[in-house]
Coordinates of C-alpha atoms and ligand atoms in Angstrom, one line a residue:
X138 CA -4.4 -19.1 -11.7
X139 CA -5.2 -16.9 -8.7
X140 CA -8.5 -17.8 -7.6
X141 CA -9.3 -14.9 -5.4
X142 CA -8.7 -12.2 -7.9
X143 CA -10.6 -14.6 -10.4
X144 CA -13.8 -14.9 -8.4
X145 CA -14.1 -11.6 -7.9
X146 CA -17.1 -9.9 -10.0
X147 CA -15.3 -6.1 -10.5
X148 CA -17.0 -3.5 -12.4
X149 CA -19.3 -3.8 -15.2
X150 CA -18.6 -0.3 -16.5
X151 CA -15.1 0.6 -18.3
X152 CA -14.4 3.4 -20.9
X153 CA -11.8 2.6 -23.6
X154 CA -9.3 5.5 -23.8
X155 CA -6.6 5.8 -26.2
X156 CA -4.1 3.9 -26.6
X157 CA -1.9 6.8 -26.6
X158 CA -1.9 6.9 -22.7
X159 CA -0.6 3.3 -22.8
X160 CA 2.5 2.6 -20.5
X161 CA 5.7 3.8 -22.2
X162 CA 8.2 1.1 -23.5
X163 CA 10.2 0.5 -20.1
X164 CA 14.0 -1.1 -20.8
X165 CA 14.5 -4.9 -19.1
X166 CA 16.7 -6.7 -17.0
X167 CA 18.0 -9.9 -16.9
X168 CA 16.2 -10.8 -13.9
X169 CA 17.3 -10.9 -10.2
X170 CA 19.7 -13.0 -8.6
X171 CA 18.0 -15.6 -6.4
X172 CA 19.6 -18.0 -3.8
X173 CA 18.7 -21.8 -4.0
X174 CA 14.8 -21.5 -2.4
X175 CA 13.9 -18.5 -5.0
X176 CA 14.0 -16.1 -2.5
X177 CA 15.9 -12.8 -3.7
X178 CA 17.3 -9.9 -1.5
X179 CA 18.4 -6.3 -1.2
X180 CA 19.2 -3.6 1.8
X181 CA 16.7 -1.6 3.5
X182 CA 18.6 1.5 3.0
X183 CA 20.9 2.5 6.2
X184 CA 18.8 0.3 8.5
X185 CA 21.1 -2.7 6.9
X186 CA 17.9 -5.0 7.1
X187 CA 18.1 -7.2 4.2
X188 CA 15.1 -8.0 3.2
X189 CA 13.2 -10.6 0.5
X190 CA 12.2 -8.1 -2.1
X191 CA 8.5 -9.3 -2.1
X192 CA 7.2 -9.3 1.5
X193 CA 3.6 -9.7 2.6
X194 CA 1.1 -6.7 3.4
X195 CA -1.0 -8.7 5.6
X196 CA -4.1 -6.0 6.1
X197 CA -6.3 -8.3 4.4
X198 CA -5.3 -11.4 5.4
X199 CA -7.4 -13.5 7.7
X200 CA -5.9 -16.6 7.8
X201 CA -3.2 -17.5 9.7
X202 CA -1.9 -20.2 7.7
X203 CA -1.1 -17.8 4.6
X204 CA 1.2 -16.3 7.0
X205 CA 2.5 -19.4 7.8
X206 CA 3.4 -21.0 4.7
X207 CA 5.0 -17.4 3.7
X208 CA 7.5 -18.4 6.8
X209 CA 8.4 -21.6 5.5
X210 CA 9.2 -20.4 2.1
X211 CA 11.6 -18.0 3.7
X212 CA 9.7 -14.6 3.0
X213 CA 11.1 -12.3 5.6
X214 CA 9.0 -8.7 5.6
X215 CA 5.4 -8.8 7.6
X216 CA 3.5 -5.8 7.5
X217 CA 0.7 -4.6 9.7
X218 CA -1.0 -2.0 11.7
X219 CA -3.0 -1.4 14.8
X220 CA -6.0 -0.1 13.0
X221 CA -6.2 -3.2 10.6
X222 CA -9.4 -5.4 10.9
X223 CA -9.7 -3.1 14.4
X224 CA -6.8 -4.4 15.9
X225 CA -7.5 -8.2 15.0
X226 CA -4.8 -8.4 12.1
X227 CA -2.2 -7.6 15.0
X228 CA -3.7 -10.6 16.3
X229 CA -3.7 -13.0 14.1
X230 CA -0.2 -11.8 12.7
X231 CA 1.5 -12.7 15.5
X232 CA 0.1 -15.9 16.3
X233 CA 0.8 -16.9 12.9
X234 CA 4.5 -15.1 13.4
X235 CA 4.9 -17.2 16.8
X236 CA 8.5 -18.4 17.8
X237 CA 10.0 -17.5 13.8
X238 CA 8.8 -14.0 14.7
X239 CA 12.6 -13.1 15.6
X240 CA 14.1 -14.4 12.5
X241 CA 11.9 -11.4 10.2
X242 CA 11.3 -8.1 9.8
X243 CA 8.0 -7.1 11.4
X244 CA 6.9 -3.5 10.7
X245 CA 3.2 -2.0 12.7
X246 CA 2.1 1.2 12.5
X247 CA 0.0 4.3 14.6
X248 CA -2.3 6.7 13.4
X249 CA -2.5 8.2 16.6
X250 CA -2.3 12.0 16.5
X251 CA -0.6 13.0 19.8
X252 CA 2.2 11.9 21.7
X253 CA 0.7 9.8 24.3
X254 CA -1.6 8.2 22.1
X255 CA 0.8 7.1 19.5
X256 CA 2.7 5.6 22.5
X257 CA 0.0 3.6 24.5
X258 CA -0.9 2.8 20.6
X259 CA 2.6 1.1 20.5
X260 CA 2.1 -0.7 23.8
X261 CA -0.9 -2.4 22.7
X262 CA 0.6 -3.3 19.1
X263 CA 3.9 -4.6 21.1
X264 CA 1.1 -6.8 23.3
X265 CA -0.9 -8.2 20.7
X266 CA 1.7 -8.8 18.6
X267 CA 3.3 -10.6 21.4
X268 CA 6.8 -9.6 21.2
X269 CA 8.3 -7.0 22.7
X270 CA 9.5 -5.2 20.0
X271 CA 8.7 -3.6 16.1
X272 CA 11.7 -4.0 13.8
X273 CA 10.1 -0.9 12.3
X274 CA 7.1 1.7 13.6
X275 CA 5.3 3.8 11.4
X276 CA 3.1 7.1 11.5
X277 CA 0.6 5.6 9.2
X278 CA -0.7 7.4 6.4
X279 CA 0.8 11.1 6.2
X280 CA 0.1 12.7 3.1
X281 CA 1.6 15.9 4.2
X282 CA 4.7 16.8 5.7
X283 CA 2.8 18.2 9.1
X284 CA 1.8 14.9 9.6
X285 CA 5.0 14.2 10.7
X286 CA 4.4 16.5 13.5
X287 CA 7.0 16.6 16.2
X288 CA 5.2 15.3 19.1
X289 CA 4.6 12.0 16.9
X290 CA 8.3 12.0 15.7
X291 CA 9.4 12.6 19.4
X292 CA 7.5 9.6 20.4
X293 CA 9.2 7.4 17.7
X294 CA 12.4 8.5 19.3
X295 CA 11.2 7.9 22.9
X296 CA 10.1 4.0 21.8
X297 CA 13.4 3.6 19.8
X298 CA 15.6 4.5 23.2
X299 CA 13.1 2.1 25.3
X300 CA 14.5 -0.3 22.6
X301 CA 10.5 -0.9 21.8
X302 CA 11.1 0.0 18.3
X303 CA 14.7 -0.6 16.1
X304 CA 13.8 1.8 13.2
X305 CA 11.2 4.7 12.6
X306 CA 8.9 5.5 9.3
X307 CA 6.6 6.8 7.8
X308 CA 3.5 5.7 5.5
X309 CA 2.5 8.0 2.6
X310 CA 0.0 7.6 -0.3
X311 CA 2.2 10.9 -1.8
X312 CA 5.3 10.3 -1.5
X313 CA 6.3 13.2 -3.8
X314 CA 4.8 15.8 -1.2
X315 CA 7.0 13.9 1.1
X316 CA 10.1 12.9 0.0
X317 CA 11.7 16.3 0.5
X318 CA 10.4 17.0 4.5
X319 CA 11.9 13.3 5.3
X320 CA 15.2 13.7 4.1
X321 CA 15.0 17.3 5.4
X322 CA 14.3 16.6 9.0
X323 CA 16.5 13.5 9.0
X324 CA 14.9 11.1 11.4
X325 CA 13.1 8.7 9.3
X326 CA 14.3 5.7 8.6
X327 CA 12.1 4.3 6.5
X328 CA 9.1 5.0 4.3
X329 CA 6.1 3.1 3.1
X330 CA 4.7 4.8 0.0
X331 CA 1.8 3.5 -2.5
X332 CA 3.9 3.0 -5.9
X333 CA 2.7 1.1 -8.9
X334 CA 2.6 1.0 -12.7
X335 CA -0.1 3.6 -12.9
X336 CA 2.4 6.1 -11.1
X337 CA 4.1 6.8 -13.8
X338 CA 4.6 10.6 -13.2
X339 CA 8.8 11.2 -13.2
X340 CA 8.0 13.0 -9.8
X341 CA 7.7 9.8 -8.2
X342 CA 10.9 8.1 -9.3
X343 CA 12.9 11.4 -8.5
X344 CA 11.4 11.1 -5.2
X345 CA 12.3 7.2 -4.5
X346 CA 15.8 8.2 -5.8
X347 CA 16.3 11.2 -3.3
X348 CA 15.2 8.8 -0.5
X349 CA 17.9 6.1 -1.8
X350 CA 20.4 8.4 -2.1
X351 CA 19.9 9.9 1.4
X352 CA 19.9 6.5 2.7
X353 CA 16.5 6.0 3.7
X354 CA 14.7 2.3 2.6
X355 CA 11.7 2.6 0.7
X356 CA 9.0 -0.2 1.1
X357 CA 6.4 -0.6 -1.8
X358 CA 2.6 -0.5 -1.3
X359 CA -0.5 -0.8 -3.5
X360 CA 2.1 -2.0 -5.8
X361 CA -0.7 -3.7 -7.5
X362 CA -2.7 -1.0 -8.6
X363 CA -5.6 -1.6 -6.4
X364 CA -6.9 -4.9 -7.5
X365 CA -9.4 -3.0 -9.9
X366 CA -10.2 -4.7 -13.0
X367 CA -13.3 -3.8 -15.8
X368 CA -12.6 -7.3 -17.0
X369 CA -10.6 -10.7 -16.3
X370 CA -7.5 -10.3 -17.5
X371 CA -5.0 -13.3 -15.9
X372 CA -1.4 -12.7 -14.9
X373 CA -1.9 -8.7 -13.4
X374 CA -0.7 -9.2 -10.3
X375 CA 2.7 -11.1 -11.1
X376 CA 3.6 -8.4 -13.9
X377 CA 2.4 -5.5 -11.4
X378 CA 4.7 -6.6 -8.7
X379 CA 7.7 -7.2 -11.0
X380 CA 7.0 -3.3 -12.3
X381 CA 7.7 -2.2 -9.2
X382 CA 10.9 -4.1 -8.6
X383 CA 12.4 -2.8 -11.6
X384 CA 12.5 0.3 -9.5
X385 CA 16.5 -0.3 -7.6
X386 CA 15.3 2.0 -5.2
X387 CA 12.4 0.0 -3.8
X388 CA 14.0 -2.7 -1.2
X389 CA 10.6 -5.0 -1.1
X390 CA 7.5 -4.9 -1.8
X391 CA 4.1 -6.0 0.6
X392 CA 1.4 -7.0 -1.5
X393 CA -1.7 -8.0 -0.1
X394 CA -2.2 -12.1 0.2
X395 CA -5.2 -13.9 1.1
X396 CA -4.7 -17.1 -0.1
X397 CA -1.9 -19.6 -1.2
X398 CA -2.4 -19.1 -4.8
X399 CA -1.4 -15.4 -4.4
X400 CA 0.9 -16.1 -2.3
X401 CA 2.4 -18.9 -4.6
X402 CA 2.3 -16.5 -7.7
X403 CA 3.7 -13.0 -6.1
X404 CA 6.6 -15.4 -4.6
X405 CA 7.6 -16.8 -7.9
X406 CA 7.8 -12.9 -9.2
X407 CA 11.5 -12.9 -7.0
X408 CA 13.3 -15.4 -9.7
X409 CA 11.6 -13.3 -12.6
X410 CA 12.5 -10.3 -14.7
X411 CA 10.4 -7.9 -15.8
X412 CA 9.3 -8.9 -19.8
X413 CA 7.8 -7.3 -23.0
X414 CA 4.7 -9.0 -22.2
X415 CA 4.4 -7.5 -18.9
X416 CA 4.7 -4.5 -20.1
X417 CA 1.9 -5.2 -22.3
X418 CA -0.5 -6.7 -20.0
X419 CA 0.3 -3.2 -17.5
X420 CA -0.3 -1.3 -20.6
X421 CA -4.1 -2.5 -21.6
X422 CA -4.6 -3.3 -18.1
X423 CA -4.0 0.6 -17.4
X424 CA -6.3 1.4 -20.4
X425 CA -9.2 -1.2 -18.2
X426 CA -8.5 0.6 -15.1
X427 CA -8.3 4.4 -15.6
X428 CA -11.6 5.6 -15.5
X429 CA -12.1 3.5 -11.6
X430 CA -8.8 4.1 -10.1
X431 CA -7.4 6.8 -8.4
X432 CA -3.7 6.7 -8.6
X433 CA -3.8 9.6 -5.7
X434 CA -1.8 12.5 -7.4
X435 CA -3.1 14.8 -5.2
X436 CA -4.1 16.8 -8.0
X437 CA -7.7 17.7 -7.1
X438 CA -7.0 18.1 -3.5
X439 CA -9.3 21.2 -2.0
X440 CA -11.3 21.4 -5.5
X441 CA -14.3 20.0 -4.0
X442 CA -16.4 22.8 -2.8
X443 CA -18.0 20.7 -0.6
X444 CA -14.5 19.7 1.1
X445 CA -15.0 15.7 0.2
X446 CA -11.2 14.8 0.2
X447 CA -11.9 12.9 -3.5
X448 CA -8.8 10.2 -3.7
X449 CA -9.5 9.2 0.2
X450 CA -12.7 8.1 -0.9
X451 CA -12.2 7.1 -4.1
X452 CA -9.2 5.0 -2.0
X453 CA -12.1 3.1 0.5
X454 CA -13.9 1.9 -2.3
X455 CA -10.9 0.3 -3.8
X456 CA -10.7 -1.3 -0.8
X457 CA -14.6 -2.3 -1.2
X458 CA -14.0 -2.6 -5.0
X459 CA -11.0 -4.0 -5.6
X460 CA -9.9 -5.8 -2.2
X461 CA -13.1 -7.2 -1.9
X462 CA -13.0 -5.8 2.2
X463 CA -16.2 -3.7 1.5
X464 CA -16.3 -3.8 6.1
X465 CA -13.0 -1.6 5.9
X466 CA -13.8 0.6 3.1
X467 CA -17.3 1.5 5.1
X468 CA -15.4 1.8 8.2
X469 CA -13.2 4.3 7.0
X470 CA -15.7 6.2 5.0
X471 CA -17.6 6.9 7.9
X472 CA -15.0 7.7 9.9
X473 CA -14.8 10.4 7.3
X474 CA -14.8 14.0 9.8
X475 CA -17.9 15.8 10.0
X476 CA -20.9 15.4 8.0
X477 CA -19.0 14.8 5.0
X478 CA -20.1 11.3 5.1
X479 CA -23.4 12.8 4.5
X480 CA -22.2 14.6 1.5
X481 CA -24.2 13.5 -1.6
X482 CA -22.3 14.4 -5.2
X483 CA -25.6 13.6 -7.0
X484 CA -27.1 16.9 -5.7
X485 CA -24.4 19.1 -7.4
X486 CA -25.4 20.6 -10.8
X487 CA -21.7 20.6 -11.7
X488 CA -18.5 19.5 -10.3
X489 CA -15.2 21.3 -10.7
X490 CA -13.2 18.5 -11.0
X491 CA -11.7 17.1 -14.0
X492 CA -8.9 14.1 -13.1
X493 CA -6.1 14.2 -15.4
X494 CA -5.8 10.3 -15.2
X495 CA -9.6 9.6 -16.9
X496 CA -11.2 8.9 -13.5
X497 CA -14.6 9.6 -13.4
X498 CA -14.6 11.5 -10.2
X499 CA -18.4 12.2 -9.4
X500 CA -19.5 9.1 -10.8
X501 CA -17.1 7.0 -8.8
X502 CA -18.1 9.2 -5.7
X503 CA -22.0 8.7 -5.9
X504 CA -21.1 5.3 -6.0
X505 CA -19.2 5.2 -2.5
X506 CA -21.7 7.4 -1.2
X507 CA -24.3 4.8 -2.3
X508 CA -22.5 1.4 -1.0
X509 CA -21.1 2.9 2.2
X510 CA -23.4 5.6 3.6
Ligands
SF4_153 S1 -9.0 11.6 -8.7 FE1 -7.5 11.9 -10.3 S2 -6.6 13.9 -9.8 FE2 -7.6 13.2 -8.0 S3 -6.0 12.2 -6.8 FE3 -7.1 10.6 -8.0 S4 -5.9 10.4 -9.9 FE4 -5.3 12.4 -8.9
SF4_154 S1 -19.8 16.4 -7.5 FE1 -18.9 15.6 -5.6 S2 -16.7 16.0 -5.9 FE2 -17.8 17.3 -7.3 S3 -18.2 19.2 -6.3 FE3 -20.0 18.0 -5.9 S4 -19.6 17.0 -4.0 FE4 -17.6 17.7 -4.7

């Protein structure tokens, strides 16, 4: 059992929606192939990195010897990024990396906004990394294709001809707003998008496809729907992760890992196939979940009057919520730009916004706006 997720005391609220909006039947598989240690493979699109299909997102992680023990078992995708745990995840992750950090994939990330910054961003990840190069570098977190604004992309190009950087990407929490611009412009290599079981929409698919098809590897984030839970239900995480693989186009995945139990269960998911009973613990665990979490469609974006940008928010307090890092979630929601920190949903007489996926938008709101501000 995975202690971590067990322990943690999640929300005492939950509304029980139809079972009409259950997951639909999904066809199965036979299962991956593995090799002799469990460990199962595929391509990274035209980069020709082949890497294990469930690598580790290592934002949360704190201890080193997680990291570790994900070495020796032969995982061979790390994930960080400057800003994590304000530059001490870079730390940690490559002391833990040490002399095996040439023998794996190691991916960073910048959310710097210009040119220069992005670069001396890099610098600093390369140093406390302490190697002196990222297998891949992304722009972190671009919603929308200006994101990808020239000046950034032109750095990524300057850092992969200093040899600083083998491969360029891009992180995305909306991959359908994105899809098209990558393959458009043509220089990414890579992208990192949030996908998991509640995603469901047939945009997101089409866009994983168009990225396979134009050669570009996809990486899987969030793949486990946040962490939220209404109620203990074992065996989520395992049946999340193995959703996601079902997907061909998704080359690997980087769940969050804290512990060894996680790290023991998400590794077993590479010798598994995806089951009827998975589908039926995603199904009533979707039905738990829907009101609290924000599966971030994009569809309210702007609706707010007040300008709050809803599934950012409603995105920190899963980190609070359903990470358990409430530090990172109150960092980033007061890093919100101006006063909007300050903005208080209880003092609306109505709100605009109705969510399409069930989640009770001012009511999860007032509740960041109460634990972080
Ligand atoms: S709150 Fe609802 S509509 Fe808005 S991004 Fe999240 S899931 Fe989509
Ligand atoms: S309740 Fe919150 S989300 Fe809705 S309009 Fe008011 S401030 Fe915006």
């Amino acid at each position: 059992m995975n202690s971590d997720f067990s322990r943690r005391n999640f929300l005492a609220a939950g509304l029980a929606l139809p079972a009409a909006n259950a997951l639909p039947p999904l066809s199965l598989d036979a299962g991956p192939a593995t090799d002799p240690k469990g460990l199962s493979y595929r391509v990274l699109g035209k980069t020709g990195l082949k890497v294990t299909t469930v690598g580790f997102g290592c934002m949360i992680t704190s201890d080193p010897a997680v990291i570790s023990r994900a070495l020796d078992m032969g995982i061979n995708y790390f994930d960080t990024a400057r800003n994590y745990q304000n530059g001490n995840n870079e730390r940690m992750v490559g002391s833990a990396l040490g002399a095996k950090r040439k023998s794996i994939v190691l991916s960073s990330k910048t959310e710097a906004d210009t040119k220069q910054g992005a670069l001396d961003q890099l610098e600093t990840s390369l140093k406390t990394l302490g190697t002196d190069y990222l297998d891949i570098w992304f722009l972190h977190a671009k919603d929308k294709p200006e994101g990808m604004s020239d000046e950034l992309v032109a750095a990524q190009e300057i850092a992969k001809k200093q040899g600083k950087v083998r491969f360029i990407g891009v992180s995305t929490h909306r991959l359908p707003a994105m899809s098209g611009a990558v393959v458009k412009a043509g220089k990414m290599e890579v992208v990192l998008t949030a996908y998991n079981f509640t995603m469901t929409d047939p945009a997101m698919d089409a866009s994983i496809a168009e990225l396979q098809k134009a050669g570009v590897g996809v990486v899987a984030m969030k793949v486990m729907g946040g962490g939220m839970r209404t109620k203990p239900r074992e065996g989520v995480p395992p049946s999340a992760l193995k959703w996601a693989l079902k997907n061909p186009g998704i080359a690997t995945t980087i769940p969050s890992m804290t512990d060894a139990d996680q790290l023991q269960q998400n590794f077993q998911v590479m010798s598994q196939a995806f089951s009827d009973a998975d589908r039926k613990v995603l199904s009533a665990r979707l039905e738990d979940i829907r009101p609290v979490y924000c599966r971030m469609c994009g569809r309210c974006d702007g609706k707010c009057p007040q300008g709050l940008p809803v599934s950012d928010v409603l995105r920190y307090l899963t980190y609070a919520e359903g990470y358990g890092q409430f530090p990172l979630g109150r960092e980033r929601f007061l890093g919100l730009p101006g006063n909007l920190a300050s903005v208080r949903c209880g003092e609306c007489s109505a709100c605009p916004i109705e969510c399409p996926n069930g989640v009770r938008v001012p009511e999860r709101l007032s509740r960041a706006q109460e634990l972080f501000g």
